Short mmCIF file of N, CA and C in Angstrom, two decimals:
data_model
loop_
_atom_site.label_atom_id
_atom_site.label_comp_id
_atom_site.label_asym_id
_atom_site.label_seq_id
_atom_site.Cartn_x
_atom_site.Cartn_y
_atom_site.Cartn_z
N MET A 1 -15.16 17.30 32.71
CA MET A 1 -15.95 16.78 31.61
C MET A 1 -16.56 15.44 32.05
N ASN A 2 -17.82 15.26 31.75
CA ASN A 2 -18.51 14.02 32.09
C ASN A 2 -19.37 13.66 30.88
N LEU A 3 -18.77 12.99 29.91
CA LEU A 3 -19.42 12.72 28.63
C LEU A 3 -20.71 11.91 28.75
N LEU A 4 -20.79 11.06 29.77
CA LEU A 4 -21.99 10.23 29.94
C LEU A 4 -22.97 10.80 30.97
N ASN A 5 -22.65 11.96 31.51
CA ASN A 5 -23.48 12.61 32.53
C ASN A 5 -23.77 11.68 33.71
N LEU A 6 -22.75 10.99 34.17
CA LEU A 6 -22.91 10.07 35.30
C LEU A 6 -22.74 10.81 36.62
N ASP A 7 -23.38 10.27 37.64
CA ASP A 7 -23.30 10.85 38.97
C ASP A 7 -21.95 10.52 39.59
N PRO A 8 -21.13 11.53 39.89
CA PRO A 8 -19.81 11.29 40.48
C PRO A 8 -19.86 10.55 41.82
N ALA A 9 -20.98 10.62 42.51
CA ALA A 9 -21.12 9.92 43.79
C ALA A 9 -21.05 8.39 43.62
N ALA A 10 -21.36 7.91 42.42
CA ALA A 10 -21.35 6.47 42.16
C ALA A 10 -19.93 5.91 42.11
N ARG A 11 -18.95 6.77 41.91
CA ARG A 11 -17.56 6.33 41.78
C ARG A 11 -17.08 5.55 43.00
N GLU A 12 -17.48 5.97 44.19
CA GLU A 12 -16.97 5.39 45.44
C GLU A 12 -17.19 3.88 45.50
N ALA A 13 -18.33 3.41 45.09
CA ALA A 13 -18.62 1.97 45.12
C ALA A 13 -17.66 1.20 44.22
N PHE A 14 -17.36 1.76 43.06
CA PHE A 14 -16.45 1.09 42.14
C PHE A 14 -15.02 1.16 42.65
N SER A 15 -14.68 2.24 43.30
CA SER A 15 -13.36 2.39 43.90
C SER A 15 -13.13 1.30 44.95
N LYS A 16 -14.15 1.06 45.78
CA LYS A 16 -14.05 0.02 46.81
C LYS A 16 -13.96 -1.36 46.18
N THR A 17 -14.71 -1.59 45.10
CA THR A 17 -14.67 -2.88 44.41
C THR A 17 -13.28 -3.15 43.86
N VAL A 18 -12.71 -2.16 43.22
CA VAL A 18 -11.37 -2.32 42.66
C VAL A 18 -10.36 -2.56 43.77
N GLN A 19 -10.48 -1.81 44.85
CA GLN A 19 -9.58 -1.97 45.99
C GLN A 19 -9.62 -3.40 46.52
N THR A 20 -10.81 -3.95 46.64
CA THR A 20 -10.99 -5.32 47.11
C THR A 20 -10.36 -6.32 46.15
N LEU A 21 -10.59 -6.13 44.86
CA LEU A 21 -10.02 -7.04 43.86
C LEU A 21 -8.50 -7.06 43.92
N ILE A 22 -7.91 -5.90 44.14
CA ILE A 22 -6.46 -5.78 44.16
C ILE A 22 -5.88 -6.29 45.48
N GLN A 23 -6.43 -5.81 46.59
CA GLN A 23 -5.85 -6.15 47.90
C GLN A 23 -6.22 -7.55 48.38
N LYS A 24 -7.49 -7.87 48.35
CA LYS A 24 -7.96 -9.12 48.92
C LYS A 24 -7.74 -10.30 47.98
N HIS A 25 -8.00 -10.06 46.68
CA HIS A 25 -7.92 -11.16 45.71
C HIS A 25 -6.61 -11.16 44.93
N LYS A 26 -5.77 -10.16 45.17
CA LYS A 26 -4.43 -10.07 44.56
C LYS A 26 -4.47 -10.10 43.03
N ILE A 27 -5.46 -9.42 42.45
CA ILE A 27 -5.55 -9.34 40.99
C ILE A 27 -4.81 -8.09 40.53
N ASP A 28 -3.98 -8.25 39.52
CA ASP A 28 -3.19 -7.17 38.95
C ASP A 28 -4.13 -6.10 38.35
N PRO A 29 -3.93 -4.81 38.67
CA PRO A 29 -4.78 -3.75 38.13
C PRO A 29 -4.85 -3.75 36.60
N GLN A 30 -3.74 -4.08 35.94
CA GLN A 30 -3.77 -4.13 34.47
C GLN A 30 -4.67 -5.25 33.96
N GLU A 31 -4.67 -6.36 34.67
CA GLU A 31 -5.55 -7.48 34.29
C GLU A 31 -7.02 -7.08 34.46
N ILE A 32 -7.31 -6.38 35.54
CA ILE A 32 -8.68 -5.90 35.77
C ILE A 32 -9.07 -4.95 34.63
N PHE A 33 -8.14 -4.06 34.28
CA PHE A 33 -8.41 -3.09 33.22
C PHE A 33 -8.73 -3.80 31.91
N LEU A 34 -7.95 -4.81 31.56
CA LEU A 34 -8.20 -5.55 30.32
C LEU A 34 -9.57 -6.24 30.36
N ASN A 35 -9.96 -6.75 31.51
CA ASN A 35 -11.29 -7.35 31.65
C ASN A 35 -12.39 -6.31 31.49
N VAL A 36 -12.17 -5.13 32.05
CA VAL A 36 -13.15 -4.04 31.91
C VAL A 36 -13.25 -3.62 30.45
N LEU A 37 -12.11 -3.56 29.78
CA LEU A 37 -12.08 -3.18 28.37
C LEU A 37 -12.91 -4.14 27.52
N GLU A 38 -12.86 -5.42 27.85
CA GLU A 38 -13.60 -6.44 27.10
C GLU A 38 -15.02 -6.65 27.61
N SER A 39 -15.38 -5.98 28.67
CA SER A 39 -16.65 -6.20 29.34
C SER A 39 -17.86 -5.76 28.51
N GLN A 40 -18.93 -6.52 28.66
CA GLN A 40 -20.21 -6.19 28.04
C GLN A 40 -21.18 -5.61 29.08
N GLU A 41 -20.66 -5.30 30.26
CA GLU A 41 -21.50 -4.76 31.33
C GLU A 41 -21.98 -3.36 30.99
N ALA A 42 -22.77 -2.79 31.87
CA ALA A 42 -23.35 -1.45 31.67
C ALA A 42 -22.24 -0.42 31.49
N PRO A 43 -22.46 0.56 30.62
CA PRO A 43 -21.46 1.61 30.40
C PRO A 43 -21.00 2.29 31.69
N GLU A 44 -21.93 2.50 32.63
CA GLU A 44 -21.56 3.16 33.88
C GLU A 44 -20.51 2.37 34.64
N MET A 45 -20.69 1.06 34.73
CA MET A 45 -19.72 0.24 35.44
C MET A 45 -18.37 0.28 34.74
N ASN A 46 -18.36 0.10 33.43
CA ASN A 46 -17.10 0.11 32.68
C ASN A 46 -16.39 1.46 32.79
N TYR A 47 -17.17 2.52 32.76
CA TYR A 47 -16.61 3.87 32.87
C TYR A 47 -15.91 4.07 34.21
N TRP A 48 -16.64 3.81 35.30
CA TRP A 48 -16.07 4.04 36.63
C TRP A 48 -14.91 3.11 36.92
N MET A 49 -15.00 1.86 36.51
CA MET A 49 -13.91 0.92 36.75
C MET A 49 -12.65 1.40 36.01
N ALA A 50 -12.80 1.81 34.75
CA ALA A 50 -11.65 2.30 33.98
C ALA A 50 -11.06 3.55 34.62
N MET A 51 -11.92 4.48 35.02
CA MET A 51 -11.44 5.72 35.64
C MET A 51 -10.68 5.42 36.94
N VAL A 52 -11.23 4.57 37.76
CA VAL A 52 -10.60 4.24 39.05
C VAL A 52 -9.25 3.56 38.81
N LEU A 53 -9.20 2.63 37.88
CA LEU A 53 -7.94 1.92 37.62
C LEU A 53 -6.85 2.86 37.12
N VAL A 54 -7.21 3.80 36.26
CA VAL A 54 -6.22 4.74 35.74
C VAL A 54 -5.83 5.77 36.79
N GLN A 55 -6.81 6.34 37.46
CA GLN A 55 -6.54 7.45 38.37
C GLN A 55 -6.05 7.04 39.75
N GLU A 56 -6.47 5.88 40.23
CA GLU A 56 -6.09 5.47 41.58
C GLU A 56 -5.06 4.34 41.62
N HIS A 57 -4.95 3.59 40.53
CA HIS A 57 -4.07 2.42 40.53
C HIS A 57 -3.04 2.47 39.41
N PHE A 58 -2.93 3.62 38.79
CA PHE A 58 -1.84 3.94 37.86
C PHE A 58 -1.73 3.02 36.65
N VAL A 59 -2.87 2.52 36.18
CA VAL A 59 -2.88 1.78 34.92
C VAL A 59 -2.76 2.83 33.82
N SER A 60 -1.88 2.62 32.87
CA SER A 60 -1.67 3.59 31.80
C SER A 60 -2.80 3.53 30.77
N PRO A 61 -3.44 4.68 30.50
CA PRO A 61 -4.49 4.69 29.48
C PRO A 61 -3.90 4.63 28.07
N GLN A 62 -2.58 4.63 27.97
CA GLN A 62 -1.91 4.56 26.67
C GLN A 62 -1.17 3.24 26.46
N MET A 63 -1.35 2.29 27.41
CA MET A 63 -0.62 1.02 27.30
C MET A 63 -1.03 0.27 26.04
N GLU A 64 -0.12 -0.56 25.57
CA GLU A 64 -0.41 -1.40 24.42
C GLU A 64 -1.28 -2.56 24.88
N VAL A 65 -2.44 -2.73 24.27
CA VAL A 65 -3.32 -3.84 24.64
C VAL A 65 -3.32 -4.93 23.57
N GLY A 66 -2.60 -4.67 22.49
CA GLY A 66 -2.51 -5.65 21.42
C GLY A 66 -1.89 -5.02 20.18
N THR A 67 -1.87 -5.80 19.11
CA THR A 67 -1.42 -5.29 17.82
C THR A 67 -2.44 -5.71 16.77
N ASP A 68 -2.58 -4.87 15.76
CA ASP A 68 -3.53 -5.20 14.70
C ASP A 68 -2.85 -6.06 13.63
N ALA A 69 -3.58 -6.38 12.58
CA ALA A 69 -3.07 -7.26 11.52
C ALA A 69 -1.84 -6.68 10.84
N ALA A 70 -1.72 -5.35 10.82
CA ALA A 70 -0.57 -4.70 10.19
C ALA A 70 0.60 -4.53 11.15
N GLY A 71 0.44 -5.03 12.38
CA GLY A 71 1.50 -4.92 13.37
C GLY A 71 1.52 -3.61 14.13
N GLU A 72 0.49 -2.79 13.95
CA GLU A 72 0.38 -1.51 14.64
C GLU A 72 -0.11 -1.73 16.07
N THR A 73 0.38 -0.90 16.98
CA THR A 73 -0.03 -0.96 18.37
C THR A 73 -1.49 -0.56 18.52
N VAL A 74 -2.23 -1.33 19.31
CA VAL A 74 -3.62 -0.99 19.64
C VAL A 74 -3.63 -0.51 21.08
N LYS A 75 -4.17 0.69 21.28
CA LYS A 75 -4.26 1.28 22.62
C LYS A 75 -5.69 1.13 23.13
N PRO A 76 -5.90 1.37 24.43
CA PRO A 76 -7.24 1.16 25.01
C PRO A 76 -8.37 1.92 24.30
N LEU A 77 -8.13 3.15 23.87
CA LEU A 77 -9.21 3.89 23.21
C LEU A 77 -9.65 3.20 21.93
N GLN A 78 -8.69 2.79 21.11
CA GLN A 78 -9.06 2.09 19.86
C GLN A 78 -9.73 0.75 20.17
N ALA A 79 -9.20 0.04 21.16
CA ALA A 79 -9.79 -1.25 21.53
C ALA A 79 -11.22 -1.08 22.02
N ALA A 80 -11.45 -0.05 22.82
CA ALA A 80 -12.81 0.21 23.34
C ALA A 80 -13.76 0.50 22.18
N CYS A 81 -13.30 1.22 21.18
CA CYS A 81 -14.14 1.50 20.02
C CYS A 81 -14.41 0.22 19.23
N LEU A 82 -13.37 -0.59 19.03
CA LEU A 82 -13.54 -1.86 18.32
C LEU A 82 -14.51 -2.78 19.03
N LEU A 83 -14.42 -2.79 20.37
CA LEU A 83 -15.26 -3.67 21.18
C LEU A 83 -16.62 -3.04 21.51
N GLN A 84 -16.84 -1.84 21.01
CA GLN A 84 -18.08 -1.08 21.22
C GLN A 84 -18.40 -0.92 22.70
N ASN A 85 -17.36 -0.60 23.46
CA ASN A 85 -17.48 -0.41 24.90
C ASN A 85 -17.61 1.09 25.19
N VAL A 86 -18.83 1.55 25.30
CA VAL A 86 -19.14 2.97 25.47
C VAL A 86 -18.52 3.53 26.75
N GLY A 87 -18.60 2.79 27.84
CA GLY A 87 -18.08 3.28 29.12
C GLY A 87 -16.59 3.52 29.09
N VAL A 88 -15.83 2.56 28.59
CA VAL A 88 -14.38 2.71 28.54
C VAL A 88 -14.01 3.78 27.51
N THR A 89 -14.73 3.84 26.41
CA THR A 89 -14.46 4.89 25.41
C THR A 89 -14.60 6.26 26.04
N ALA A 90 -15.68 6.48 26.77
CA ALA A 90 -15.90 7.78 27.43
C ALA A 90 -14.78 8.07 28.43
N ALA A 91 -14.40 7.07 29.21
CA ALA A 91 -13.32 7.27 30.19
C ALA A 91 -12.01 7.63 29.51
N MET A 92 -11.68 6.91 28.44
CA MET A 92 -10.42 7.16 27.74
C MET A 92 -10.42 8.55 27.09
N LEU A 93 -11.54 8.97 26.58
CA LEU A 93 -11.63 10.32 26.02
C LEU A 93 -11.39 11.37 27.09
N GLU A 94 -12.07 11.20 28.22
CA GLU A 94 -11.93 12.17 29.30
C GLU A 94 -10.52 12.19 29.88
N LEU A 95 -9.81 11.08 29.75
CA LEU A 95 -8.43 10.99 30.25
C LEU A 95 -7.41 11.37 29.16
N ASN A 96 -7.92 11.83 28.02
CA ASN A 96 -7.06 12.21 26.88
C ASN A 96 -6.09 11.09 26.53
N ALA A 97 -6.61 9.89 26.40
CA ALA A 97 -5.79 8.70 26.16
C ALA A 97 -5.50 8.50 24.68
N PHE A 98 -5.14 9.57 24.01
CA PHE A 98 -4.78 9.49 22.60
C PHE A 98 -3.73 10.55 22.33
N THR A 99 -3.02 10.39 21.23
CA THR A 99 -1.98 11.34 20.87
C THR A 99 -2.54 12.34 19.87
N GLY A 100 -2.22 13.61 20.07
CA GLY A 100 -2.65 14.64 19.14
C GLY A 100 -4.00 15.22 19.49
N SER A 101 -4.65 15.73 18.46
CA SER A 101 -5.96 16.37 18.64
C SER A 101 -7.04 15.52 17.98
N VAL A 102 -8.24 16.06 17.95
CA VAL A 102 -9.37 15.32 17.37
C VAL A 102 -9.27 15.17 15.85
N THR A 103 -8.32 15.88 15.24
CA THR A 103 -8.13 15.75 13.79
C THR A 103 -6.93 14.88 13.45
N ASP A 104 -6.21 14.41 14.46
CA ASP A 104 -5.02 13.59 14.23
C ASP A 104 -5.35 12.10 14.17
N ARG A 105 -4.35 11.32 13.78
CA ARG A 105 -4.49 9.90 13.47
C ARG A 105 -5.19 9.09 14.55
N ASP A 106 -4.75 9.16 15.81
CA ASP A 106 -5.32 8.32 16.88
C ASP A 106 -6.83 8.51 17.01
N TYR A 107 -7.24 9.76 17.05
CA TYR A 107 -8.66 10.08 17.26
C TYR A 107 -9.47 9.72 16.01
N GLN A 108 -8.93 10.07 14.85
CA GLN A 108 -9.64 9.79 13.61
C GLN A 108 -9.79 8.29 13.37
N LEU A 109 -8.80 7.51 13.80
CA LEU A 109 -8.90 6.06 13.68
C LEU A 109 -10.12 5.56 14.47
N CYS A 110 -10.30 6.09 15.67
CA CYS A 110 -11.46 5.71 16.48
C CYS A 110 -12.77 6.08 15.78
N ALA A 111 -12.79 7.26 15.20
CA ALA A 111 -14.00 7.70 14.50
C ALA A 111 -14.29 6.80 13.30
N ARG A 112 -13.26 6.41 12.59
CA ARG A 112 -13.46 5.53 11.44
C ARG A 112 -13.93 4.14 11.88
N ILE A 113 -13.40 3.66 12.99
CA ILE A 113 -13.85 2.37 13.54
C ILE A 113 -15.34 2.45 13.87
N ALA A 114 -15.72 3.49 14.59
CA ALA A 114 -17.14 3.66 14.98
C ALA A 114 -18.02 3.81 13.75
N SER A 115 -17.53 4.55 12.77
CA SER A 115 -18.29 4.78 11.55
C SER A 115 -18.46 3.47 10.78
N GLN A 116 -17.39 2.70 10.69
CA GLN A 116 -17.44 1.42 9.98
C GLN A 116 -18.41 0.45 10.65
N HIS A 117 -18.45 0.47 11.99
CA HIS A 117 -19.37 -0.40 12.73
C HIS A 117 -20.77 0.20 12.83
N GLU A 118 -20.94 1.39 12.29
CA GLU A 118 -22.20 2.13 12.39
C GLU A 118 -22.62 2.23 13.85
N ASP A 119 -21.64 2.50 14.71
CA ASP A 119 -21.87 2.59 16.14
C ASP A 119 -22.17 4.04 16.52
N GLN A 120 -23.45 4.36 16.57
CA GLN A 120 -23.88 5.73 16.83
C GLN A 120 -23.50 6.20 18.24
N ALA A 121 -23.49 5.28 19.21
CA ALA A 121 -23.15 5.67 20.58
C ALA A 121 -21.70 6.13 20.67
N ILE A 122 -20.78 5.36 20.09
CA ILE A 122 -19.36 5.72 20.13
C ILE A 122 -19.11 6.96 19.29
N LEU A 123 -19.68 7.00 18.11
CA LEU A 123 -19.51 8.18 17.25
C LEU A 123 -20.07 9.42 17.94
N GLY A 124 -21.19 9.27 18.62
CA GLY A 124 -21.77 10.39 19.37
C GLY A 124 -20.84 10.88 20.47
N LEU A 125 -20.19 9.94 21.17
CA LEU A 125 -19.22 10.31 22.21
C LEU A 125 -18.04 11.08 21.62
N LEU A 126 -17.53 10.59 20.49
CA LEU A 126 -16.40 11.24 19.84
C LEU A 126 -16.78 12.66 19.40
N MET A 127 -18.00 12.81 18.90
CA MET A 127 -18.48 14.13 18.48
C MET A 127 -18.68 15.04 19.69
N LYS A 128 -19.24 14.50 20.76
CA LYS A 128 -19.46 15.30 21.97
C LYS A 128 -18.13 15.77 22.56
N TYR A 129 -17.14 14.89 22.57
CA TYR A 129 -15.83 15.26 23.07
C TYR A 129 -15.22 16.37 22.20
N ALA A 130 -15.31 16.20 20.88
CA ALA A 130 -14.78 17.22 19.96
C ALA A 130 -15.50 18.55 20.18
N GLN A 131 -16.79 18.49 20.41
CA GLN A 131 -17.56 19.71 20.67
C GLN A 131 -17.11 20.37 21.98
N GLU A 132 -16.88 19.56 23.02
CA GLU A 132 -16.41 20.09 24.30
C GLU A 132 -15.05 20.79 24.14
N LYS A 133 -14.25 20.30 23.20
CA LYS A 133 -12.93 20.88 22.93
C LYS A 133 -13.01 22.00 21.89
N GLU A 134 -14.25 22.36 21.52
CA GLU A 134 -14.51 23.40 20.52
C GLU A 134 -13.82 23.08 19.19
N ALA A 135 -13.90 21.81 18.80
CA ALA A 135 -13.26 21.37 17.57
C ALA A 135 -14.15 20.42 16.77
N LEU A 136 -15.47 20.58 16.91
CA LEU A 136 -16.38 19.67 16.21
C LEU A 136 -16.27 19.82 14.70
N GLU A 137 -16.25 21.04 14.21
CA GLU A 137 -16.18 21.24 12.76
C GLU A 137 -14.89 20.67 12.17
N PRO A 138 -13.71 20.98 12.74
CA PRO A 138 -12.49 20.36 12.19
C PRO A 138 -12.52 18.83 12.28
N PHE A 139 -13.08 18.30 13.36
CA PHE A 139 -13.20 16.86 13.51
C PHE A 139 -14.05 16.27 12.39
N MET A 140 -15.19 16.86 12.13
CA MET A 140 -16.10 16.35 11.09
C MET A 140 -15.46 16.46 9.71
N ARG A 141 -14.78 17.57 9.46
CA ARG A 141 -14.10 17.74 8.16
C ARG A 141 -13.02 16.68 7.98
N ALA A 142 -12.24 16.43 9.02
CA ALA A 142 -11.18 15.41 8.94
C ALA A 142 -11.79 14.04 8.71
N LEU A 143 -12.91 13.77 9.38
CA LEU A 143 -13.58 12.47 9.24
C LEU A 143 -14.09 12.28 7.81
N GLN A 144 -14.59 13.35 7.24
CA GLN A 144 -15.11 13.28 5.87
C GLN A 144 -13.99 13.32 4.82
N GLY A 145 -12.76 13.60 5.29
CA GLY A 145 -11.65 13.65 4.35
C GLY A 145 -11.51 14.97 3.64
N SER A 146 -12.27 15.98 4.09
CA SER A 146 -12.20 17.30 3.47
C SER A 146 -11.04 18.07 4.06
N THR A 147 -10.61 19.07 3.35
CA THR A 147 -9.60 19.98 3.91
C THR A 147 -10.26 21.27 4.31
N LEU A 148 -9.73 21.90 5.33
CA LEU A 148 -10.28 23.19 5.75
C LEU A 148 -9.90 24.24 4.73
N GLN A 149 -10.86 25.10 4.41
CA GLN A 149 -10.59 26.15 3.41
C GLN A 149 -10.48 27.48 4.08
#
């Protein structure tokens, strides 16, 4: 799955960049990941950096990146949606960095965040992912608060 239709050949450059940051500059992969999560850079860069960090440097896509006002754990997918980071959102979706299905709490929380921010790019990614999983209709019904009949 490639939600952003990015060229896989571009990954190598980001892989080398991450390798340099870790080996030469001794930066912790989790610290790099948090910076990518907060980044305002191009979606392609954020996407590849997140993918490389998770797949090659074993950063957990489910790690706790903070807590919300109610004391609930915030994971990278929710944080990416809150920060309107399209690249990291796409990477986290492709890495299945949420619990349950597209109709369950983790995923629906992301959809509500995107909806509240009127973020069409993030909402579009969530819909595209649900469609790829052949679950667009249940996703939309859950988002609207309807029950399946």
